[in-house]
Amino acid sequence: MTWLPDSLRQLRRDILFLVLLVVAIAFAVANPSRLPQWPGLVDWPTIAALAGLLLLTKAVESSGALDVAGRWLIDRTSTRRVAALGLVAAAAVLSMLLTNDVALFVVVPLTLRMCRIARMPATRIVVFEALAVNAGSMLTPIGNPQNLFLWQQWNNGFGGFVWAMLPLSGAALVLLLALAAVAFPADSLEVHERAEERVDRTMLVVAAVLYIPFILAADLGHAAWGLVGVAAVFLVLRRRVVASIDWGLLLTFVLMFVDLRLLAGTGTVKAFIGGLGLNEPQHLYATGALASQAVSNVPAAILLAEYSHDWRTIAYGVNVGGFGFVLGSLANLIALRLLGERKAWGTFHLWSVPFFVAIGLLGWLLV
């Protein structure tokens, strides 16, 4: 099994994937005649768009350019408050363009390095970065997987999606930055260590050149062809990029589509959700936000899309649902896993739950 990509080998320890796999096996045993229909349950344009973005963002990440940019930011900060605000803002902006997960993989290691050099506590900064990528990523259709799904499902246009999400995302970012300005002290920051960082300029330029055409292809409903083109270029230029993307994440999403659409078709679930009055925007919004707390916002979006075509309200609900409890968004789990501190779970909820309540009420007013 050593020939498999590392992301696929790690699936045996991925609780979410294992749960989805067990559910899929249960459905297969209970109704084997439906197995030939399973491929039709998967939203393949969403999978293709996600795969293409993973390729492009992995290329940017592997080029080393973001590390250099981050180091440039750190070298020009004078206090802990400025450093924290800079890193939180950078995480939010990166999440709009590179997805919330990739933003964390770039910013959190950089933060941990900075905190070791300057002898700063990292926990609170990483918690705010997790909140930042959830707030920033809700703005664009490529910022997070649930938006990517809703964008591809309804083909509602890149600009139209951003315009619809701007009030909620903008309010969340303003509130978060204001909270960060209060949460971090204005103590002076001194960075002594210097490290030489190199940039693979060829890979960075190719990724930048391919990025906009791929987004346009996905926006026009041709994500699969865009993926073919991007993959072909990197197979020739930098094959390791193709091998190192998160194939396990793609497989997990395929299982999510199968499981949740099979689940949504059962009589019990239909009866329960049918009684929630999802034709009312406020009910739909609240269901998305609260369901995300239990099953994460991506599965919640996939499930609710089976019962309503009001994509904007679904997007508001499941994006707000990324705050609150740690299970609300996979980005939360990634941030805490990268941090590797047990006490961070308590710190995360200390800030995230009140933030969920505040943004949740604001979203309710905007729906």
mmCIF file of C-alpha atoms in Angstrom:
data_model
loop_
_atom_site.group_PDB
_atom_site.id
_atom_site.type_symbol
_atom_site.label_atom_id
_atom_site.label_comp_id
_atom_site.label_asym_id
_atom_site.label_seq_id
_atom_site.Cartn_x
_atom_site.Cartn_y
_atom_site.Cartn_z
ATOM 1 C CA MET A 1 0.000 0.000 0.000
ATOM 2 C CA THR A 2 3.031 2.305 0.055
ATOM 3 C CA TRP A 3 2.364 3.228 -3.573
ATOM 4 C CA LEU A 4 -0.867 4.985 -2.563
ATOM 5 C CA PRO A 5 -0.836 8.774 -1.989
ATOM 6 C CA ASP A 6 -0.412 9.664 1.667
ATOM 7 C CA SER A 7 -3.872 11.265 1.812
ATOM 8 C CA LEU A 8 -5.483 7.931 0.869
ATOM 9 C CA ARG A 9 -3.400 5.963 3.368
ATOM 10 C CA GLN A 10 -4.486 8.345 6.115
ATOM 11 C CA LEU A 11 -8.157 7.553 5.493
ATOM 12 C CA ARG A 12 -7.962 4.515 7.767
ATOM 13 C CA ARG A 13 -7.630 6.974 10.677
ATOM 14 C CA ASP A 14 -10.159 9.514 9.378
ATOM 15 C CA ILE A 15 -13.267 9.192 11.565
ATOM 16 C CA LEU A 16 -15.542 11.123 9.195
ATOM 17 C CA PHE A 17 -14.543 8.982 6.216
ATOM 18 C CA LEU A 18 -14.956 5.751 8.188
ATOM 19 C CA VAL A 19 -18.440 6.779 9.351
ATOM 20 C CA LEU A 20 -19.443 7.629 5.784
ATOM 21 C CA LEU A 21 -18.039 4.318 4.577
ATOM 22 C CA VAL A 22 -19.980 2.336 7.188
ATOM 23 C CA VAL A 23 -23.189 4.170 6.256
ATOM 24 C CA ALA A 24 -22.582 3.435 2.558
ATOM 25 C CA ILE A 25 -22.017 -0.248 3.285
ATOM 26 C CA ALA A 26 -25.234 -0.346 5.317
ATOM 27 C CA PHE A 27 -27.189 1.162 2.424
ATOM 28 C CA ALA A 28 -25.574 -1.292 0.001
ATOM 29 C CA VAL A 29 -26.530 -4.282 2.145
ATOM 30 C CA ALA A 30 -30.064 -3.008 2.734
ATOM 31 C CA ASN A 31 -30.783 -2.231 -0.927
ATOM 32 C CA PRO A 32 -28.163 -3.740 -3.295
ATOM 33 C CA SER A 33 -30.373 -3.165 -6.337
ATOM 34 C CA ARG A 34 -29.675 0.595 -6.106
ATOM 35 C CA LEU A 35 -25.897 0.254 -6.401
ATOM 36 C CA PRO A 36 -25.873 0.962 -10.178
ATOM 37 C CA GLN A 37 -27.612 4.280 -9.435
ATOM 38 C CA TRP A 38 -24.978 5.501 -6.988
ATOM 39 C CA PRO A 39 -22.719 7.304 -9.524
ATOM 40 C CA GLY A 40 -25.716 9.432 -10.501
ATOM 41 C CA LEU A 41 -26.033 10.633 -6.898
ATOM 42 C CA VAL A 42 -22.635 12.329 -7.013
ATOM 43 C CA ASP A 43 -22.446 15.954 -8.176
ATOM 44 C CA TRP A 44 -19.467 15.410 -10.477
ATOM 45 C CA PRO A 45 -19.087 19.084 -11.552
ATOM 46 C CA THR A 46 -18.536 19.945 -7.874
ATOM 47 C CA ILE A 47 -15.962 17.149 -7.516
ATOM 48 C CA ALA A 48 -14.199 18.313 -10.697
ATOM 49 C CA ALA A 49 -14.131 21.934 -9.517
ATOM 50 C CA LEU A 50 -12.801 20.895 -6.105
ATOM 51 C CA ALA A 51 -10.110 18.701 -7.682
ATOM 52 C CA GLY A 52 -8.961 21.515 -9.965
ATOM 53 C CA LEU A 53 -8.760 23.970 -7.085
ATOM 54 C CA LEU A 54 -6.807 21.455 -5.010
ATOM 55 C CA LEU A 55 -4.296 21.112 -7.847
ATOM 56 C CA LEU A 56 -3.855 24.852 -8.289
ATOM 57 C CA THR A 57 -3.634 25.637 -4.589
ATOM 58 C CA LYS A 58 -1.205 22.779 -3.978
ATOM 59 C CA ALA A 59 1.004 24.218 -6.725
ATOM 60 C CA VAL A 60 0.947 27.672 -5.124
ATOM 61 C CA GLU A 61 1.621 26.191 -1.696
ATOM 62 C CA SER A 62 4.475 23.999 -2.974
ATOM 63 C CA SER A 63 6.090 26.907 -4.794
ATOM 64 C CA GLY A 64 7.007 28.520 -1.467
ATOM 65 C CA ALA A 65 5.614 31.909 -2.490
ATOM 66 C CA LEU A 66 3.116 32.124 0.313
ATOM 67 C CA ASP A 67 5.759 31.437 2.949
ATOM 68 C CA VAL A 68 7.817 34.327 1.608
ATOM 69 C CA ALA A 69 4.776 36.615 1.568
ATOM 70 C CA GLY A 70 3.890 35.618 5.106
ATOM 71 C CA ARG A 71 7.406 36.190 6.333
ATOM 72 C CA TRP A 72 7.354 39.618 4.714
ATOM 73 C CA LEU A 73 4.227 40.423 6.730
ATOM 74 C CA ILE A 74 5.747 39.218 9.998
ATOM 75 C CA ASP A 75 8.963 41.195 9.477
ATOM 76 C CA ARG A 76 6.946 44.387 9.202
ATOM 77 C CA THR A 77 4.855 44.060 12.362
ATOM 78 C CA SER A 78 5.722 45.893 15.549
ATOM 79 C CA THR A 79 3.332 44.530 18.182
ATOM 80 C CA ARG A 80 1.477 41.320 18.988
ATOM 81 C CA ARG A 81 -1.801 43.026 18.145
ATOM 82 C CA VAL A 82 -0.591 44.091 14.707
ATOM 83 C CA ALA A 83 0.890 40.635 14.070
ATOM 84 C CA ALA A 84 -2.336 38.917 15.085
ATOM 85 C CA LEU A 85 -4.492 41.268 13.007
ATOM 86 C CA GLY A 86 -2.204 40.768 10.016
ATOM 87 C CA LEU A 87 -2.295 36.979 10.255
ATOM 88 C CA VAL A 88 -6.048 36.884 10.841
ATOM 89 C CA ALA A 89 -6.666 39.215 7.891
ATOM 90 C CA ALA A 90 -4.287 37.201 5.702
ATOM 91 C CA ALA A 91 -6.094 33.975 6.617
ATOM 92 C CA ALA A 92 -9.437 35.548 5.688
ATOM 93 C CA VAL A 93 -8.227 36.887 2.330
ATOM 94 C CA LEU A 94 -6.444 33.652 1.398
ATOM 95 C CA SER A 95 -9.573 31.659 2.225
ATOM 96 C CA MET A 96 -11.535 33.657 -0.341
ATOM 97 C CA LEU A 97 -9.151 32.568 -3.103
ATOM 98 C CA LEU A 98 -7.493 29.315 -2.002
ATOM 99 C CA THR A 99 -10.282 27.707 0.100
ATOM 100 C CA ASN A 100 -10.435 27.792 3.892
ATOM 101 C CA ASP A 101 -8.517 24.518 4.361
ATOM 102 C CA VAL A 102 -5.572 25.580 2.185
ATOM 103 C CA ALA A 103 -5.454 28.986 3.895
ATOM 104 C CA LEU A 104 -5.025 27.230 7.233
ATOM 105 C CA PHE A 105 -2.300 24.928 5.897
ATOM 106 C CA VAL A 106 -0.387 28.057 4.867
ATOM 107 C CA VAL A 107 -1.080 30.427 7.767
ATOM 108 C CA VAL A 108 -1.083 28.122 10.810
ATOM 109 C CA PRO A 109 2.433 26.652 10.313
ATOM 110 C CA LEU A 110 3.677 30.174 9.670
ATOM 111 C CA THR A 111 1.987 31.337 12.878
ATOM 112 C CA LEU A 112 3.489 28.530 14.932
ATOM 113 C CA ARG A 113 6.949 29.396 13.594
ATOM 114 C CA MET A 114 6.481 33.052 14.386
ATOM 115 C CA CYS A 115 5.245 32.306 17.886
ATOM 116 C CA ARG A 116 8.256 30.127 18.615
ATOM 117 C CA ILE A 117 10.631 32.807 17.362
ATOM 118 C CA ALA A 118 8.953 35.659 19.228
ATOM 119 C CA ARG A 119 7.917 33.526 22.233
ATOM 120 C CA MET A 120 4.238 34.289 21.792
ATOM 121 C CA PRO A 121 1.327 31.988 22.795
ATOM 122 C CA ALA A 122 -0.106 30.535 19.594
ATOM 123 C CA THR A 123 -3.445 29.133 20.745
ATOM 124 C CA ARG A 124 -5.583 32.264 20.572
ATOM 125 C CA ILE A 125 -4.114 33.386 17.249
ATOM 126 C CA VAL A 126 -4.836 30.011 15.615
ATOM 127 C CA VAL A 127 -8.383 30.038 17.012
ATOM 128 C CA PHE A 128 -8.957 33.455 15.443
ATOM 129 C CA GLU A 129 -7.453 32.217 12.185
ATOM 130 C CA ALA A 130 -9.986 29.374 12.165
ATOM 131 C CA LEU A 131 -12.786 31.902 12.650
ATOM 132 C CA ALA A 132 -11.239 34.111 9.964
ATOM 133 C CA VAL A 133 -11.183 31.446 7.257
ATOM 134 C CA ASN A 134 -14.813 30.604 7.972
ATOM 135 C CA ALA A 135 -15.771 34.294 7.761
ATOM 136 C CA GLY A 136 -13.681 35.055 4.672
ATOM 137 C CA SER A 137 -14.435 31.898 2.730
ATOM 138 C CA MET A 138 -18.192 32.455 2.858
ATOM 139 C CA LEU A 139 -17.800 35.361 0.427
ATOM 140 C CA THR A 140 -16.781 33.453 -2.709
ATOM 141 C CA PRO A 141 -18.044 30.282 -4.391
ATOM 142 C CA ILE A 142 -14.527 28.829 -4.267
ATOM 143 C CA GLY A 143 -13.854 29.757 -0.642
ATOM 144 C CA ASN A 144 -15.115 26.529 0.893
ATOM 145 C CA PRO A 145 -16.599 23.195 -0.207
ATOM 146 C CA GLN A 146 -20.214 24.015 0.673
ATOM 147 C CA ASN A 147 -20.117 27.176 -1.435
ATOM 148 C CA LEU A 148 -18.446 25.284 -4.251
ATOM 149 C CA PHE A 149 -21.265 22.742 -4.177
ATOM 150 C CA LEU A 150 -24.028 25.372 -4.113
ATOM 151 C CA TRP A 151 -22.332 27.339 -6.918
ATOM 152 C CA GLN A 152 -22.086 24.302 -9.170
ATOM 153 C CA GLN A 153 -25.515 22.962 -8.192
ATOM 154 C CA TRP A 154 -27.378 26.114 -9.254
ATOM 155 C CA ASN A 155 -24.873 27.671 -11.680
ATOM 156 C CA ASN A 156 -25.625 31.067 -10.145
ATOM 157 C CA GLY A 157 -22.560 32.905 -11.449
ATOM 158 C CA PHE A 158 -19.368 33.896 -9.651
ATOM 159 C CA GLY A 159 -20.238 37.574 -9.344
ATOM 160 C CA GLY A 160 -23.829 36.891 -8.336
ATOM 161 C CA PHE A 161 -22.688 34.570 -5.586
ATOM 162 C CA VAL A 162 -20.207 37.106 -4.184
ATOM 163 C CA TRP A 163 -22.814 39.879 -4.253
ATOM 164 C CA ALA A 164 -25.334 37.729 -2.402
ATOM 165 C CA MET A 165 -22.857 36.753 0.322
ATOM 166 C CA LEU A 166 -21.202 40.171 0.731
ATOM 167 C CA PRO A 167 -23.467 41.565 3.504
ATOM 168 C CA LEU A 168 -23.043 38.566 5.800
ATOM 169 C CA SER A 169 -19.369 37.933 5.076
ATOM 170 C CA GLY A 170 -18.505 41.622 5.372
ATOM 171 C CA ALA A 171 -20.261 41.926 8.718
ATOM 172 C CA ALA A 172 -18.559 38.779 10.032
ATOM 173 C CA LEU A 173 -15.106 40.052 9.035
ATOM 174 C CA VAL A 174 -15.646 43.500 10.554
ATOM 175 C CA LEU A 175 -16.837 41.980 13.823
ATOM 176 C CA LEU A 176 -13.990 39.462 13.893
ATOM 177 C CA LEU A 177 -11.279 42.071 13.299
ATOM 178 C CA ALA A 178 -12.791 44.318 15.961
ATOM 179 C CA LEU A 179 -12.813 41.396 18.370
ATOM 180 C CA ALA A 180 -9.205 40.542 17.497
ATOM 181 C CA ALA A 181 -8.115 44.129 18.182
ATOM 182 C CA VAL A 182 -9.468 43.742 21.712
ATOM 183 C CA ALA A 183 -8.282 40.155 22.264
ATOM 184 C CA PHE A 184 -4.561 40.719 21.609
ATOM 185 C CA PRO A 185 -2.235 43.023 23.591
ATOM 186 C CA ALA A 186 -0.156 45.808 22.092
ATOM 187 C CA ASP A 187 3.102 44.370 23.493
ATOM 188 C CA SER A 188 6.140 44.878 21.278
ATOM 189 C CA LEU A 189 7.116 42.029 18.965
ATOM 190 C CA GLU A 190 10.744 41.233 18.241
ATOM 191 C CA VAL A 191 11.715 38.682 15.625
ATOM 192 C CA HIS A 192 15.380 37.708 15.637
ATOM 193 C CA GLU A 193 15.585 34.546 13.534
ATOM 194 C CA ARG A 194 16.019 34.744 9.784
ATOM 195 C CA ALA A 195 15.581 31.919 7.297
ATOM 196 C CA GLU A 196 16.345 31.713 3.584
ATOM 197 C CA GLU A 197 13.254 30.810 1.580
ATOM 198 C CA ARG A 198 13.217 29.870 -2.097
ATOM 199 C CA VAL A 199 10.385 30.178 -4.580
ATOM 200 C CA ASP A 200 9.711 27.796 -7.468
ATOM 201 C CA ARG A 201 8.900 30.592 -9.893
ATOM 202 C CA THR A 202 7.931 28.291 -12.754
ATOM 203 C CA MET A 203 5.275 26.502 -10.727
ATOM 204 C CA LEU A 204 3.963 29.767 -9.263
ATOM 205 C CA VAL A 205 3.624 31.426 -12.685
ATOM 206 C CA VAL A 206 1.931 28.387 -14.237
ATOM 207 C CA ALA A 207 -0.546 28.146 -11.351
ATOM 208 C CA ALA A 208 -1.310 31.872 -11.606
ATOM 209 C CA VAL A 209 -1.803 31.659 -15.379
ATOM 210 C CA LEU A 210 -4.141 28.665 -15.098
ATOM 211 C CA TYR A 211 -6.166 29.986 -12.168
ATOM 212 C CA ILE A 212 -8.471 32.465 -13.929
ATOM 213 C CA PRO A 213 -9.182 30.245 -16.991
ATOM 214 C CA PHE A 214 -10.097 27.398 -14.663
ATOM 215 C CA ILE A 215 -12.468 29.612 -12.650
ATOM 216 C CA LEU A 216 -14.080 30.819 -15.877
ATOM 217 C CA ALA A 217 -14.474 27.230 -17.110
ATOM 218 C CA ALA A 218 -16.121 26.207 -13.838
ATOM 219 C CA ASP A 219 -18.358 29.282 -13.896
ATOM 220 C CA LEU A 220 -19.531 28.363 -17.412
ATOM 221 C CA GLY A 221 -20.331 24.790 -16.375
ATOM 222 C CA HIS A 222 -17.195 23.164 -17.835
ATOM 223 C CA ALA A 223 -15.331 22.292 -14.632
ATOM 224 C CA ALA A 224 -14.496 18.799 -15.922
ATOM 225 C CA TRP A 225 -12.714 20.151 -19.014
ATOM 226 C CA GLY A 226 -10.949 22.720 -16.863
ATOM 227 C CA LEU A 227 -9.737 19.930 -14.586
ATOM 228 C CA VAL A 228 -8.457 17.919 -17.554
ATOM 229 C CA GLY A 229 -6.448 20.893 -18.764
ATOM 230 C CA VAL A 230 -4.966 21.750 -15.367
ATOM 231 C CA ALA A 231 -4.107 18.121 -14.596
ATOM 232 C CA ALA A 232 -2.461 17.640 -17.992
ATOM 233 C CA VAL A 233 -0.202 20.664 -17.469
ATOM 234 C CA PHE A 234 0.963 19.559 -14.028
ATOM 235 C CA LEU A 235 1.425 15.939 -15.072
ATOM 236 C CA VAL A 236 3.955 17.218 -17.588
ATOM 237 C CA LEU A 237 5.469 20.027 -15.535
ATOM 238 C CA ARG A 238 5.362 18.906 -11.864
ATOM 239 C CA ARG A 239 3.914 15.419 -11.464
ATOM 240 C CA ARG A 240 4.430 15.473 -7.696
ATOM 241 C CA VAL A 241 1.749 18.167 -7.374
ATOM 242 C CA VAL A 242 -0.884 15.801 -8.771
ATOM 243 C CA ALA A 243 0.212 13.013 -6.443
ATOM 244 C CA SER A 244 0.262 15.212 -3.344
ATOM 245 C CA ILE A 245 -3.217 16.753 -3.457
ATOM 246 C CA ASP A 246 -5.787 15.568 -0.927
ATOM 247 C CA TRP A 247 -7.300 12.619 -2.798
ATOM 248 C CA GLY A 248 -8.812 11.443 0.476
ATOM 249 C CA LEU A 249 -10.859 14.636 0.664
ATOM 250 C CA LEU A 250 -12.245 14.039 -2.824
ATOM 251 C CA LEU A 251 -13.207 10.464 -1.934
ATOM 252 C CA THR A 252 -14.830 11.693 1.280
ATOM 253 C CA PHE A 253 -16.958 14.128 -0.713
ATOM 254 C CA VAL A 254 -18.044 11.420 -3.128
ATOM 255 C CA LEU A 255 -19.238 9.347 -0.163
ATOM 256 C CA MET A 256 -20.987 12.390 1.308
ATOM 257 C CA PHE A 257 -23.062 12.842 -1.834
ATOM 258 C CA VAL A 258 -24.003 9.162 -1.953
ATOM 259 C CA ASP A 259 -24.839 8.796 1.749
ATOM 260 C CA LEU A 260 -26.726 12.045 2.217
ATOM 261 C CA ARG A 261 -28.792 11.717 -0.935
ATOM 262 C CA LEU A 262 -29.696 8.151 -0.043
ATOM 263 C CA LEU A 263 -30.526 9.341 3.466
ATOM 264 C CA ALA A 264 -32.590 12.255 2.149
ATOM 265 C CA GLY A 265 -34.659 9.799 0.120
ATOM 266 C CA THR A 266 -35.745 7.704 3.095
ATOM 267 C CA GLY A 267 -39.315 8.079 4.325
ATOM 268 C CA THR A 268 -38.342 8.907 7.899
ATOM 269 C CA VAL A 269 -36.024 11.762 6.934
ATOM 270 C CA LYS A 270 -38.493 13.108 4.373
ATOM 271 C CA ALA A 271 -41.237 13.195 6.989
ATOM 272 C CA PHE A 272 -39.022 14.890 9.589
ATOM 273 C CA ILE A 273 -37.539 17.538 7.313
ATOM 274 C CA GLY A 274 -40.865 18.068 5.594
ATOM 275 C CA GLY A 275 -42.290 19.101 8.947
ATOM 276 C CA LEU A 276 -39.695 21.809 9.495
ATOM 277 C CA GLY A 277 -41.367 24.262 7.130
ATOM 278 C CA LEU A 278 -38.315 24.810 4.946
ATOM 279 C CA ASN A 279 -40.367 26.874 2.518
ATOM 280 C CA GLU A 280 -39.955 29.656 5.085
ATOM 281 C CA PRO A 281 -36.501 31.293 4.688
ATOM 282 C CA GLN A 282 -36.027 31.715 8.440
ATOM 283 C CA HIS A 283 -36.755 28.023 9.054
ATOM 284 C CA LEU A 284 -34.396 26.985 6.265
ATOM 285 C CA TYR A 285 -31.689 29.301 7.583
ATOM 286 C CA ALA A 286 -31.996 28.074 11.164
ATOM 287 C CA THR A 287 -32.022 24.433 10.050
ATOM 288 C CA GLY A 288 -28.803 24.946 8.073
ATOM 289 C CA ALA A 289 -27.028 26.710 10.932
ATOM 290 C CA LEU A 290 -28.107 24.228 13.615
ATOM 291 C CA ALA A 291 -27.686 21.087 11.491
ATOM 292 C CA SER A 292 -24.104 22.183 10.776
ATOM 293 C CA GLN A 293 -23.358 22.052 14.486
ATOM 294 C CA ALA A 294 -24.074 18.327 14.482
ATOM 295 C CA VAL A 295 -22.951 17.064 11.064
ATOM 296 C CA SER A 296 -20.689 19.898 9.741
ATOM 297 C CA ASN A 297 -21.739 22.482 7.179
ATOM 298 C CA VAL A 298 -20.816 20.576 4.014
ATOM 299 C CA PRO A 299 -23.135 17.608 4.682
ATOM 300 C CA ALA A 300 -25.814 20.048 5.855
ATOM 301 C CA ALA A 301 -25.632 21.926 2.541
ATOM 302 C CA ILE A 302 -25.843 18.730 0.513
ATOM 303 C CA LEU A 303 -28.821 17.515 2.539
ATOM 304 C CA LEU A 304 -30.799 20.769 2.449
ATOM 305 C CA ALA A 305 -30.267 21.110 -1.311
ATOM 306 C CA GLU A 306 -32.557 18.090 -1.668
ATOM 307 C CA TYR A 307 -35.437 20.005 -0.069
ATOM 308 C CA SER A 308 -35.068 23.621 -1.192
ATOM 309 C CA HIS A 309 -33.843 25.658 -4.172
ATOM 310 C CA ASP A 310 -33.243 28.787 -2.093
ATOM 311 C CA TRP A 311 -29.465 28.554 -2.421
ATOM 312 C CA ARG A 312 -28.777 31.946 -0.837
ATOM 313 C CA THR A 313 -30.577 31.068 2.392
ATOM 314 C CA ILE A 314 -28.929 27.641 2.481
ATOM 315 C CA ALA A 315 -25.543 29.321 1.968
ATOM 316 C CA TYR A 316 -26.227 31.792 4.771
ATOM 317 C CA GLY A 317 -27.295 29.052 7.163
ATOM 318 C CA VAL A 318 -24.496 26.558 6.572
ATOM 319 C CA ASN A 319 -21.781 29.222 6.489
ATOM 320 C CA VAL A 320 -22.929 30.655 9.801
ATOM 321 C CA GLY A 321 -23.017 27.046 11.002
ATOM 322 C CA GLY A 322 -19.250 26.876 10.492
ATOM 323 C CA PHE A 323 -18.903 28.848 13.707
ATOM 324 C CA GLY A 324 -20.089 27.558 17.067
ATOM 325 C CA PHE A 325 -19.064 24.011 17.920
ATOM 326 C CA VAL A 326 -15.871 22.609 16.457
ATOM 327 C CA LEU A 327 -17.799 20.146 14.254
ATOM 328 C CA GLY A 328 -19.491 23.028 12.450
ATOM 329 C CA SER A 329 -16.690 23.157 9.880
ATOM 330 C CA LEU A 330 -13.890 20.815 8.898
ATOM 331 C CA ALA A 331 -11.653 23.896 8.859
ATOM 332 C CA ASN A 332 -12.042 24.119 12.644
ATOM 333 C CA LEU A 333 -10.789 20.571 13.073
ATOM 334 C CA ILE A 334 -7.866 21.202 10.707
ATOM 335 C CA ALA A 335 -6.797 24.314 12.624
ATOM 336 C CA LEU A 336 -6.875 22.575 15.999
ATOM 337 C CA ARG A 337 -5.112 19.512 14.596
ATOM 338 C CA LEU A 338 -2.307 21.670 13.196
ATOM 339 C CA LEU A 339 -2.011 23.464 16.524
ATOM 340 C CA GLY A 340 -1.788 20.207 18.478
ATOM 341 C CA GLU A 341 -2.809 21.553 21.901
ATOM 342 C CA ARG A 342 -5.605 20.005 23.948
ATOM 343 C CA LYS A 343 -6.438 23.221 25.755
ATOM 344 C CA ALA A 344 -7.162 24.823 22.403
ATOM 345 C CA TRP A 345 -10.534 23.071 22.226
ATOM 346 C CA GLY A 346 -11.796 25.006 25.239
ATOM 347 C CA THR A 347 -10.304 28.262 23.970
ATOM 348 C CA PHE A 348 -11.886 27.701 20.567
ATOM 349 C CA HIS A 349 -15.394 27.330 21.978
ATOM 350 C CA LEU A 350 -14.882 30.278 24.336
ATOM 351 C CA TRP A 351 -14.612 32.547 21.288
ATOM 352 C CA SER A 352 -16.488 30.625 18.610
ATOM 353 C CA VAL A 353 -19.813 29.965 20.357
ATOM 354 C CA PRO A 354 -20.547 33.626 21.203
ATOM 355 C CA PHE A 355 -19.430 34.563 17.687
ATOM 356 C CA PHE A 356 -21.881 31.995 16.276
ATOM 357 C CA VAL A 357 -24.717 33.514 18.311
ATOM 358 C CA ALA A 358 -23.900 37.073 17.211
ATOM 359 C CA ILE A 359 -23.483 36.277 13.510
ATOM 360 C CA GLY A 360 -26.403 33.869 13.655
ATOM 361 C CA LEU A 361 -28.735 36.644 14.799
ATOM 362 C CA LEU A 362 -27.385 39.001 12.146
ATOM 363 C CA GLY A 363 -27.883 36.386 9.445
ATOM 364 C CA TRP A 364 -31.446 35.858 10.647
ATOM 365 C CA LEU A 365 -32.127 39.574 10.082
ATOM 366 C CA LEU A 366 -30.535 39.498 6.611
ATOM 367 C CA VAL A 367 -32.435 36.460 5.319
#
